[in-house]
PDB file of C-alpha atoms in Angstrom:
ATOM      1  CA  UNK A   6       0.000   0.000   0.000  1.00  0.00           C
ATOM      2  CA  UNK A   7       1.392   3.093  -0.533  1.00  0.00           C
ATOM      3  CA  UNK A   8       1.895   5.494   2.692  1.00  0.00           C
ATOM      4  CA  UNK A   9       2.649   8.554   1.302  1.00  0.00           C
ATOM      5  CA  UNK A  10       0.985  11.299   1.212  1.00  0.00           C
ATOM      6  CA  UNK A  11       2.668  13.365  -2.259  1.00  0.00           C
ATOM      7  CA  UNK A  12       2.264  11.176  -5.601  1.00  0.00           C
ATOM      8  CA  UNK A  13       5.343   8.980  -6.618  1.00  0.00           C
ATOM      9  CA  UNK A  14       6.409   8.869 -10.076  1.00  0.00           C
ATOM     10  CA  UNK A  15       7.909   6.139 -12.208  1.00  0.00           C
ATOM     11  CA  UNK A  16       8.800   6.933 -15.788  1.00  0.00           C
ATOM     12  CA  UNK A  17       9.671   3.931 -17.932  1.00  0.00           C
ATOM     13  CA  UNK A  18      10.735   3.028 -20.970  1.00  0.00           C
ATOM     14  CA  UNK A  19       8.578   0.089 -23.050  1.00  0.00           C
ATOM     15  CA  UNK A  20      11.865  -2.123 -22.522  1.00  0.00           C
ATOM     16  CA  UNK A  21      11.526  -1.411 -18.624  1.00  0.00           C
ATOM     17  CA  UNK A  22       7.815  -1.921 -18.600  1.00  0.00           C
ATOM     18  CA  UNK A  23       8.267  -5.151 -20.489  1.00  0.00           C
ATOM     19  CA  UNK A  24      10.993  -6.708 -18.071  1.00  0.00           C
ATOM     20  CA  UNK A  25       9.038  -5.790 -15.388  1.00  0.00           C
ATOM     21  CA  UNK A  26       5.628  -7.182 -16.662  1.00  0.00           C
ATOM     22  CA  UNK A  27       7.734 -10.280 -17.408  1.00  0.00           C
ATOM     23  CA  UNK A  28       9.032 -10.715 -13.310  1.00  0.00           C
ATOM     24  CA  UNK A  29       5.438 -10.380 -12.398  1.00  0.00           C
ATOM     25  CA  UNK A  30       4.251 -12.984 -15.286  1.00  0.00           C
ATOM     26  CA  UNK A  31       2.245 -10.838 -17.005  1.00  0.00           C
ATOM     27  CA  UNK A  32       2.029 -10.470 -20.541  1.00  0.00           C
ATOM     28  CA  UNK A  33       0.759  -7.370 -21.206  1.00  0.00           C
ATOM     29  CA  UNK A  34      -1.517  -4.449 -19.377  1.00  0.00           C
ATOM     30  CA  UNK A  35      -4.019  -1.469 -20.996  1.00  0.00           C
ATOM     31  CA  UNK A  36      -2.012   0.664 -22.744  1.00  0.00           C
ATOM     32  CA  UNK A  37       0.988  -0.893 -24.025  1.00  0.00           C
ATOM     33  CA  UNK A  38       1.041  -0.281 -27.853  1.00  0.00           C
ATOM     34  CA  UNK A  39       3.226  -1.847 -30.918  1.00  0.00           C
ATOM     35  CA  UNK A  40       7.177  -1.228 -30.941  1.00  0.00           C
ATOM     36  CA  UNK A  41       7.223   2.062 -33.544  1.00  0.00           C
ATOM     37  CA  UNK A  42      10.132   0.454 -34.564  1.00  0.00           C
ATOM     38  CA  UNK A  43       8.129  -2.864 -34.883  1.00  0.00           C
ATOM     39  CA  UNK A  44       8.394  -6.178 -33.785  1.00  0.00           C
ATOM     40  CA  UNK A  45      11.745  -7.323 -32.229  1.00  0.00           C
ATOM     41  CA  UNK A  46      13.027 -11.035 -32.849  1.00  0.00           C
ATOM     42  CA  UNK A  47      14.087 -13.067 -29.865  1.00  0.00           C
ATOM     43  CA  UNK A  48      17.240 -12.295 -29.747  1.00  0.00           C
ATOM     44  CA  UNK A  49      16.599  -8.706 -30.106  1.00  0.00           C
ATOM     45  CA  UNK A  50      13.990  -9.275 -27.119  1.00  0.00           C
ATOM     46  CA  UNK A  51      16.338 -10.538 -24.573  1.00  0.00           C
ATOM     47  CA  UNK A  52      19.132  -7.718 -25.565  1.00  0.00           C
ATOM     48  CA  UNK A  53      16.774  -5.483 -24.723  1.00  0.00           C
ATOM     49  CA  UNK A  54      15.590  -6.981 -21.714  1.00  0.00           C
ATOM     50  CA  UNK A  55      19.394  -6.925 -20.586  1.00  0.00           C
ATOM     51  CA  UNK A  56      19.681  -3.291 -21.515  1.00  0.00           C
ATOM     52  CA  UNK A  57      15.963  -2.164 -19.544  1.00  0.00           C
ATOM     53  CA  UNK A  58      17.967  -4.053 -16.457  1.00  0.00           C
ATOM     54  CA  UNK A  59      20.830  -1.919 -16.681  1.00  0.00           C
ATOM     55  CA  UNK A  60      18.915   1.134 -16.777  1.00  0.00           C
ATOM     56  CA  UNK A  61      16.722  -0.403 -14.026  1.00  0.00           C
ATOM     57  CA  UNK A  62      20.021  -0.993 -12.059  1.00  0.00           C
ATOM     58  CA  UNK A  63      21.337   2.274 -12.612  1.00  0.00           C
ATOM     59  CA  UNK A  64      18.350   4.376 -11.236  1.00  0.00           C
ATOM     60  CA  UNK A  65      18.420   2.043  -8.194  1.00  0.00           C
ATOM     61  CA  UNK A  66      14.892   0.381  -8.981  1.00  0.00           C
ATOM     62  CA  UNK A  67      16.595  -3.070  -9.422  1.00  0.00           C
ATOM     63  CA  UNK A  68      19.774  -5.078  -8.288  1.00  0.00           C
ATOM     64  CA  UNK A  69      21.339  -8.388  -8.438  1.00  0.00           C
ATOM     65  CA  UNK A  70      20.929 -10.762  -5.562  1.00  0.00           C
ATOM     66  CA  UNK A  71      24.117 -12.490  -4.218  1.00  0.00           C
ATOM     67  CA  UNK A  72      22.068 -15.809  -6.207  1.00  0.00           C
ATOM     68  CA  UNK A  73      22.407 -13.418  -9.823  1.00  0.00           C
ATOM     69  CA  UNK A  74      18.786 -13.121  -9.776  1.00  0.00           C
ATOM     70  CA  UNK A  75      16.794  -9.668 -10.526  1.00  0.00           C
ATOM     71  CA  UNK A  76      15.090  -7.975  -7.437  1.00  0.00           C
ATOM     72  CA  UNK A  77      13.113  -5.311  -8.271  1.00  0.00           C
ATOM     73  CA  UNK A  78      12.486  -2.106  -5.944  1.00  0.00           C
ATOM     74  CA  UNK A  79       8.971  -2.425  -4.234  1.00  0.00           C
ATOM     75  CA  UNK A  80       7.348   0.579  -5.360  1.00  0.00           C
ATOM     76  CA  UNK A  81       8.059  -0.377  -8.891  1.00  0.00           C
ATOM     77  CA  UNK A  82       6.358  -3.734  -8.386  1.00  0.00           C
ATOM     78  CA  UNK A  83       3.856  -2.059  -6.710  1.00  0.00           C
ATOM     79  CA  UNK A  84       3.080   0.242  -9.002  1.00  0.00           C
ATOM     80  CA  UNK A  85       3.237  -2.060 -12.131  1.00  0.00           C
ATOM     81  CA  UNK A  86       1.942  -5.146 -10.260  1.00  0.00           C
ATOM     82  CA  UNK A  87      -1.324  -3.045  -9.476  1.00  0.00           C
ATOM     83  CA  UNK A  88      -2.258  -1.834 -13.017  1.00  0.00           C
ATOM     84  CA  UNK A  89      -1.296  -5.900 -14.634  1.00  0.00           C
ATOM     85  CA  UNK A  90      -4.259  -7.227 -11.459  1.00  0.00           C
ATOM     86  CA  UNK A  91      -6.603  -4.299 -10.428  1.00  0.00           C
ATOM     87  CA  UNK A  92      -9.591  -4.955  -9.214  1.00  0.00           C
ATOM     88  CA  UNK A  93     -11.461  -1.562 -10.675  1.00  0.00           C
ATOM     89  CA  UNK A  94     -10.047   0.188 -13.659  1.00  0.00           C
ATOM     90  CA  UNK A  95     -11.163   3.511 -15.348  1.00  0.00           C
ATOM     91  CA  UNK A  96      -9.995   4.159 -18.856  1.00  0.00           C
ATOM     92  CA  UNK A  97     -10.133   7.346 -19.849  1.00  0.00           C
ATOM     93  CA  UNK A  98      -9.397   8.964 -24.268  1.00  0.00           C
ATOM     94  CA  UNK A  99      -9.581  12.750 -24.303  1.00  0.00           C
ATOM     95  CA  UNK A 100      -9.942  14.389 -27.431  1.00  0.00           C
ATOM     96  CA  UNK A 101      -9.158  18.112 -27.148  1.00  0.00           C
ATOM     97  CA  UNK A 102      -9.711  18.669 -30.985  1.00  0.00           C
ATOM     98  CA  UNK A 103     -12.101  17.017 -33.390  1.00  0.00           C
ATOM     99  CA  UNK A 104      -9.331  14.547 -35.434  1.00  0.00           C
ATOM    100  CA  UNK A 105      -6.651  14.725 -33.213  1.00  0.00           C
ATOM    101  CA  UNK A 106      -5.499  11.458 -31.715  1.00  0.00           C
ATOM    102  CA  UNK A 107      -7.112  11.023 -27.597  1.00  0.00           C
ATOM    103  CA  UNK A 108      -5.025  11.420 -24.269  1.00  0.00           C
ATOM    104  CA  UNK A 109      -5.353   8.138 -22.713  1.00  0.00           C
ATOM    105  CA  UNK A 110      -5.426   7.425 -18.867  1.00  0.00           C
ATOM    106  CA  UNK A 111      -5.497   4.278 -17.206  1.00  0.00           C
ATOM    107  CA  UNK A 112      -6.584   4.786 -13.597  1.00  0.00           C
ATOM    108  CA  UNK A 113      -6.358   1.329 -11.408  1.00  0.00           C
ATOM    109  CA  UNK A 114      -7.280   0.378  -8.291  1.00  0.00           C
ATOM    110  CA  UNK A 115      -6.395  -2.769  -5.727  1.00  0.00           C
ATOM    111  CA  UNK A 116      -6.474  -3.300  -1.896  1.00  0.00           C
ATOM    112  CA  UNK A 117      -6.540   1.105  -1.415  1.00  0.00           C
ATOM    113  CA  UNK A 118      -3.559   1.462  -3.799  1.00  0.00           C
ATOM    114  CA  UNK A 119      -4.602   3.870  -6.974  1.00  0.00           C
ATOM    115  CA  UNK A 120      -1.826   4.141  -9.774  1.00  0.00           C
ATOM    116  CA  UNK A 121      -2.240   5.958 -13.350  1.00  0.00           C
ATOM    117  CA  UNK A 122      -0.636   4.856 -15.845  1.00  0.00           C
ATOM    118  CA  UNK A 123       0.037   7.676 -18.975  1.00  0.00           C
ATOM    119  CA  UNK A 124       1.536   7.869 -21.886  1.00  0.00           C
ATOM    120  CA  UNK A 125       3.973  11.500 -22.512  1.00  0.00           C
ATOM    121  CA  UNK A 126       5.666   9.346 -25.178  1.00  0.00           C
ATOM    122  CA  UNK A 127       5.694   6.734 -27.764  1.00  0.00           C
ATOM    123  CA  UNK A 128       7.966   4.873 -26.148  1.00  0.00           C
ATOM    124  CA  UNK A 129       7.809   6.314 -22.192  1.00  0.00           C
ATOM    125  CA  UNK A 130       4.976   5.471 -19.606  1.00  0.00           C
ATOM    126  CA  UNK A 131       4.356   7.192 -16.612  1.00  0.00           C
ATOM    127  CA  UNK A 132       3.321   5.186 -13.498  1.00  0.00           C
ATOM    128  CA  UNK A 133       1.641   7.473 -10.402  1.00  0.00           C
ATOM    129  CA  UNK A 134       1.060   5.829  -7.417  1.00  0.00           C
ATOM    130  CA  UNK A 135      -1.810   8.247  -6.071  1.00  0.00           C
ATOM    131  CA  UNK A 136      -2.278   8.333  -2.016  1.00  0.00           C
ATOM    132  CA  UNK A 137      -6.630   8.668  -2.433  1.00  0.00           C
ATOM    133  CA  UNK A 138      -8.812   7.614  -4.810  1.00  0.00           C
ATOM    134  CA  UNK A 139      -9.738  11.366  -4.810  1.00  0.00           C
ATOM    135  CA  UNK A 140      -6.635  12.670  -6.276  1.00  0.00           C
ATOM    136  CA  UNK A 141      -6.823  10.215  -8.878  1.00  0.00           C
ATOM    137  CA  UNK A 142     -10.412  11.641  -9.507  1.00  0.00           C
ATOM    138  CA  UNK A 143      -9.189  14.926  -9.616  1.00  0.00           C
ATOM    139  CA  UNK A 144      -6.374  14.025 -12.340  1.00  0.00           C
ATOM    140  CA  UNK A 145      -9.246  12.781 -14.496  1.00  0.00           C
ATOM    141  CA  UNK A 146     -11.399  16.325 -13.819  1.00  0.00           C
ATOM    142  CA  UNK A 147      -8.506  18.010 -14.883  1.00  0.00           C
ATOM    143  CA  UNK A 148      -7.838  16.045 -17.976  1.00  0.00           C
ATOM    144  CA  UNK A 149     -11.357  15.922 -19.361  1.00  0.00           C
ATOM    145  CA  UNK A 150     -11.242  19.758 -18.226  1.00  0.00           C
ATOM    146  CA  UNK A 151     -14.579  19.375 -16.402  1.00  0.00           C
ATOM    147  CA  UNK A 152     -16.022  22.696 -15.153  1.00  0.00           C
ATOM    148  CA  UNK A 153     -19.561  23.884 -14.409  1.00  0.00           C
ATOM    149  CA  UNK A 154     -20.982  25.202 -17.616  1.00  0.00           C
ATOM    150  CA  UNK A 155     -24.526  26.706 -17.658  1.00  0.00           C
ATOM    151  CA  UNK A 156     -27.204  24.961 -16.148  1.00  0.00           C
ATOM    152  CA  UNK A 157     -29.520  21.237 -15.932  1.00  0.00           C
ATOM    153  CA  UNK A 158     -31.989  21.942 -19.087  1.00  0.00           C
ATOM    154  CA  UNK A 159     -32.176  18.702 -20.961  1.00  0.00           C
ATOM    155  CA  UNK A 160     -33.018  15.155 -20.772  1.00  0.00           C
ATOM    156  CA  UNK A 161     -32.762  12.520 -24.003  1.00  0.00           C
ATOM    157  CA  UNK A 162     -33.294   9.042 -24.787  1.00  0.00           C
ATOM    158  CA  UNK A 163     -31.928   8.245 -28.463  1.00  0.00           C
ATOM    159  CA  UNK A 164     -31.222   5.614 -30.149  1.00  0.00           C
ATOM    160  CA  UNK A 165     -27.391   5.455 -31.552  1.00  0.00           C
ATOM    161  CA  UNK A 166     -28.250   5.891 -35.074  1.00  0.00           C
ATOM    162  CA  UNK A 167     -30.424   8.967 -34.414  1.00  0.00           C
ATOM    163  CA  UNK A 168     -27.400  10.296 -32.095  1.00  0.00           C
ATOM    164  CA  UNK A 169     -24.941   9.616 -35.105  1.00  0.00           C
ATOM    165  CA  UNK A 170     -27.382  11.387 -37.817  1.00  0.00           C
ATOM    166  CA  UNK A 171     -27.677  14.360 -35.563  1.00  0.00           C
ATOM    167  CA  UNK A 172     -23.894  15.098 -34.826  1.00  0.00           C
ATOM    168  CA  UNK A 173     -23.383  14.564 -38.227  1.00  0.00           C
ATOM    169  CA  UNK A 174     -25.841  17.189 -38.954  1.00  0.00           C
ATOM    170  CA  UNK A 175     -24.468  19.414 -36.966  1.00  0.00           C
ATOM    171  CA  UNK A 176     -20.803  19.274 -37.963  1.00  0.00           C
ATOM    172  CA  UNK A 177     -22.063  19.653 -41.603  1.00  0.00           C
ATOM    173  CA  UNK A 178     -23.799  23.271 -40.309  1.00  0.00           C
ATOM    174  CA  UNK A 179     -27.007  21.882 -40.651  1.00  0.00           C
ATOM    175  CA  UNK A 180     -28.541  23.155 -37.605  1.00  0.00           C
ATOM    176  CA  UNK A 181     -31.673  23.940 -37.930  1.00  0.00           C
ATOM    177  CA  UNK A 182     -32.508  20.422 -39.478  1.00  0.00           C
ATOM    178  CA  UNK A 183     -30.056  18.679 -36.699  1.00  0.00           C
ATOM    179  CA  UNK A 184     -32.672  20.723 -34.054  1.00  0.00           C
ATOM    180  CA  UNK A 185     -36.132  19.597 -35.806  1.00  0.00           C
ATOM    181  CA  UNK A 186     -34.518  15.634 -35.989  1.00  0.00           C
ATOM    182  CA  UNK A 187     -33.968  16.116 -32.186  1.00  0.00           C
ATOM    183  CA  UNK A 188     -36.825  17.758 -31.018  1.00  0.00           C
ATOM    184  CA  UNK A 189     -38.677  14.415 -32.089  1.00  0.00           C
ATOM    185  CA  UNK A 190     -37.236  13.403 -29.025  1.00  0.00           C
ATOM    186  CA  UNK A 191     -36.947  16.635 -26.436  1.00  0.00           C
ATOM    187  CA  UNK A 192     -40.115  18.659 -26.662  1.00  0.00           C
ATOM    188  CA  UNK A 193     -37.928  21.533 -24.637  1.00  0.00           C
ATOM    189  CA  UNK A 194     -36.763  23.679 -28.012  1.00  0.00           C
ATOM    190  CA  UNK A 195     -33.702  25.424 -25.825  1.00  0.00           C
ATOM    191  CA  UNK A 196     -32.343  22.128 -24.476  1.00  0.00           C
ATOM    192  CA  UNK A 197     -32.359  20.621 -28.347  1.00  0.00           C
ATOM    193  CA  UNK A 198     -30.963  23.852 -29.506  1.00  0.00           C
ATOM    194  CA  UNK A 199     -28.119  23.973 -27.023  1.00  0.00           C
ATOM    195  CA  UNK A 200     -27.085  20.417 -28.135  1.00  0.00           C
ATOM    196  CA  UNK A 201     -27.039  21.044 -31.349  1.00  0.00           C
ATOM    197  CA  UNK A 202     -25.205  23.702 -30.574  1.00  0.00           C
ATOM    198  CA  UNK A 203     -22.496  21.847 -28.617  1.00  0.00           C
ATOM    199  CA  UNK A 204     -22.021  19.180 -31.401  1.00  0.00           C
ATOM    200  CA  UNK A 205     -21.412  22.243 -34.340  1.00  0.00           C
ATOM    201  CA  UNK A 206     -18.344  23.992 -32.216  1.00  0.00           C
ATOM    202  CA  UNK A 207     -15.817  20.984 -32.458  1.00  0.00           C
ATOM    203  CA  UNK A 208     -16.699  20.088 -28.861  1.00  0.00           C
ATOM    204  CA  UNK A 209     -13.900  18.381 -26.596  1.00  0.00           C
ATOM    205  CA  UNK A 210     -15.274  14.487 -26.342  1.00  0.00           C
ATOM    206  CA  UNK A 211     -14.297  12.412 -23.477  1.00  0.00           C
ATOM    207  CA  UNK A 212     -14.861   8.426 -23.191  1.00  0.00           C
ATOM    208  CA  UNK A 213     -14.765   6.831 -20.173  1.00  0.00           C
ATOM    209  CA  UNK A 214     -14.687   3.240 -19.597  1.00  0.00           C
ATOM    210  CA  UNK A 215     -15.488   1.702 -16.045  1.00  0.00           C
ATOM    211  CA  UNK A 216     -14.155  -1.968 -15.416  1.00  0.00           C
ATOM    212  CA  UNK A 217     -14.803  -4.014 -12.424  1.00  0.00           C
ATOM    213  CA  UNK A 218     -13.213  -7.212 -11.224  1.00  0.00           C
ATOM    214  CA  UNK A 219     -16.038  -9.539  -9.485  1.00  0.00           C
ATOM    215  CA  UNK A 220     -15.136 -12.207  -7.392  1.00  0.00           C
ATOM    216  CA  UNK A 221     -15.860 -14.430 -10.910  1.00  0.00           C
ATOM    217  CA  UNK A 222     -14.076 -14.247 -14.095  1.00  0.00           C
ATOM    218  CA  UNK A 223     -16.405 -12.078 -15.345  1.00  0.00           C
ATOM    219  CA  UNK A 224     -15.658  -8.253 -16.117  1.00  0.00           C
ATOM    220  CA  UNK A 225     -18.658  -5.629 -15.221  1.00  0.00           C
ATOM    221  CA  UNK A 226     -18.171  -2.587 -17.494  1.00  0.00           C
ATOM    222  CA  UNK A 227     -19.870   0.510 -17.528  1.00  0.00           C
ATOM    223  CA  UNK A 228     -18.961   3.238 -20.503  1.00  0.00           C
ATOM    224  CA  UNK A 229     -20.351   7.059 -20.761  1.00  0.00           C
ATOM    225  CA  UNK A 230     -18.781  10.022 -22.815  1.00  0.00           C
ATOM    226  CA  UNK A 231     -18.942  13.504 -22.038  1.00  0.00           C
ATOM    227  CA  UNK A 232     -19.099  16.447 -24.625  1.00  0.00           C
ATOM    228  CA  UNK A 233     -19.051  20.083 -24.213  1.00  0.00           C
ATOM    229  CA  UNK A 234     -17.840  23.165 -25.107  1.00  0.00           C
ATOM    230  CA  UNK A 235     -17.875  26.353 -22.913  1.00  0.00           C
ATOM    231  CA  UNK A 236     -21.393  26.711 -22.402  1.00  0.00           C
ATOM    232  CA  UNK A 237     -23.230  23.090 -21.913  1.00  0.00           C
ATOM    233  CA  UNK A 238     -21.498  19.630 -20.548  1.00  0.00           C
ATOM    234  CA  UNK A 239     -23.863  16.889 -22.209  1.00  0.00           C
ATOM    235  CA  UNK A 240     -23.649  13.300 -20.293  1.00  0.00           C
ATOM    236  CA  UNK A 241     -24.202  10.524 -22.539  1.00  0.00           C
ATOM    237  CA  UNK A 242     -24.883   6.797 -21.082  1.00  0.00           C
ATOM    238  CA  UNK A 243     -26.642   3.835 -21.622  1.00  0.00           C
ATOM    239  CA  UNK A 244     -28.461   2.658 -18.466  1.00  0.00           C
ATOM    240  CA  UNK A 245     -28.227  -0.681 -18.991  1.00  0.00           C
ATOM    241  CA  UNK A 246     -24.749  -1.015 -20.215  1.00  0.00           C
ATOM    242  CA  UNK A 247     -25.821  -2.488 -23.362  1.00  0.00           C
ATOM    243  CA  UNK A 248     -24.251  -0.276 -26.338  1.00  0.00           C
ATOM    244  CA  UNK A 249     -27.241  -1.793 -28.695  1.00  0.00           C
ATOM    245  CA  UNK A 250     -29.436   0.397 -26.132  1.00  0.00           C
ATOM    246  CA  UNK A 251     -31.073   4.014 -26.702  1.00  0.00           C
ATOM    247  CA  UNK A 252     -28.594   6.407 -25.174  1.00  0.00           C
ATOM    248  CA  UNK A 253     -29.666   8.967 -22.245  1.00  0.00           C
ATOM    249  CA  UNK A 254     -28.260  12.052 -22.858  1.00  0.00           C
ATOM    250  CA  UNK A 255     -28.655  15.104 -20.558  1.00  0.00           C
ATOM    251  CA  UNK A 256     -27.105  17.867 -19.241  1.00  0.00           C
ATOM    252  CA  UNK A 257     -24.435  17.213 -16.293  1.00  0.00           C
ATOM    253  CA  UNK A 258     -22.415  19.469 -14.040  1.00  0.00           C
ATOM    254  CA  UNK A 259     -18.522  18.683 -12.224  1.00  0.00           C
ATOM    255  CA  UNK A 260     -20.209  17.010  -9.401  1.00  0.00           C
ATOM    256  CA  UNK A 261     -22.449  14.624 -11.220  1.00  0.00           C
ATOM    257  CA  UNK A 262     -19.491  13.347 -13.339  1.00  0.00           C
ATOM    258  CA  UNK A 263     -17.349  12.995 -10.187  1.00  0.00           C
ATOM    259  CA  UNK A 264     -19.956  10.895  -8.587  1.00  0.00           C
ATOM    260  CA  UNK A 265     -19.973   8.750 -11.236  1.00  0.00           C
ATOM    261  CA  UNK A 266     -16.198   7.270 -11.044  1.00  0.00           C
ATOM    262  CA  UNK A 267     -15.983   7.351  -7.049  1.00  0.00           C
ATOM    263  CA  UNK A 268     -19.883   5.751  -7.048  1.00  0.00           C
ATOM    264  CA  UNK A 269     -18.258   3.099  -8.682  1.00  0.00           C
TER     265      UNK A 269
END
């Protein structure tokens, strides 16, 4: 568990990551991508594995036992060892700009430890072992760039094909069209306005993704997105879980979006 109360950081490289996931017997966790230089042979592999344990040595987070075994430093097993068998995960792609490529967050959680795991490079990942669940809430608010923006005024159930014709109304500048397709749905003229409105001025999207561990195999999952732009925050979910289900969409503030990763 970790005991203090300031973050600790771990940067790694992929190579470090790798020999590390391989002393906990783990193949792989969220967020690892493809080698930009591609796929490494064998050989290659286990060079590299002997150069991530120099660098490991060198920085202190590993040495040799008197045996010639590896021992790795605590905190980075800790930190690694509690994204590769969390018990609640919440996955978070940020899209600041319509097109651009998401900031990704992996936020996981075992026995009161809380680590993020992000991604300031290509090849680099960032491990944070958080002291509260709280902070690590707070990290997410600040990504996503949650803020209260103008009040509760709508309330939507829509199926995912009408959702899909009506932002693509609305990027095209069809507005007024976009607005009569979703007041079909939302009798309130000013709530299917504003949305429309929020899908035509390239809004910032966020998708979270909500994983539990049960005492099973089995995986519950829970996704929602968030869109807005500087005057609404729209909340998009499916109550049952089921992404063949109409969506609820509605207005949300800070707090509600909050409540919905520490509810969980």
């Amino acid at each position: 568990m970790n005991n203090s109360t300031e973050p600790i950081n771990i940067l790694l490289s992929r190579e470090e990551l790798l020999l590390t996931l391989r002393a906990l017997q783990v193949a792989s966790i969220p967020g690892i991508d493809r080698d930009p230089l591609g796929d490494l042979t064998p050989d290659g592999l286990e060079l590299a594995m002997t150069i991530a344990e120099r660098s490991l040595r060198a920085r202190e987070l590993a040495q040799v036992r008197e045996d010639g075994s590896l021992a790795l430093h605590n905190l980075l097993l800790t930190a690694v060892g509690v994204c590769a068998y969390a018990t609640k995960m919440v996955f978070v792609y940020h899209w600041r700009d319509d097109g651009d490529l998401p900031v990704r967050y992996f936020g996981h959680m075992r026995d009161g430890d809380f680590v993020a795991h992000t991604r300031p490079d290509d090849v680099l990942h960032l491990f944070t072992l958080l002291p509260t669940k709280d902070q690590m809430i707070e990290q997410i608010a600040q990504l996503c760039g949650w803020e209260d923006r103008g009040r509760k005024n709508g309330l939507y159930s829509l199926d995912v094909p009408d959702f899909a014709q009506i932002r693509q109304l609305a990027k095209a500048g069809e507005v007024n069209t976009a607005v009569a397709h979703l007041q079909e749905h939302q009798a309130n003229p000013a709530a299917a306005t504003a949305l429309v409105e929020t899908l035509t001025h390239a809004p910032h999207v966020s998708i979270l993704q909500l994983l539990k561990q049960e005492d099973n195999p089995s995986v519950t999952r829970r996704d929602f997105t968030v869109v807005q732009d500087q005057e609404h925050c729209w909340l998009m979910t499916s109550p049952s879980g089921n992404t063949t289900d109409p969506l609820l969409v509605k207005t949300a503030v800070k707090a509600d979006l909050i409540a919905l990763i520490s509810d969980w």
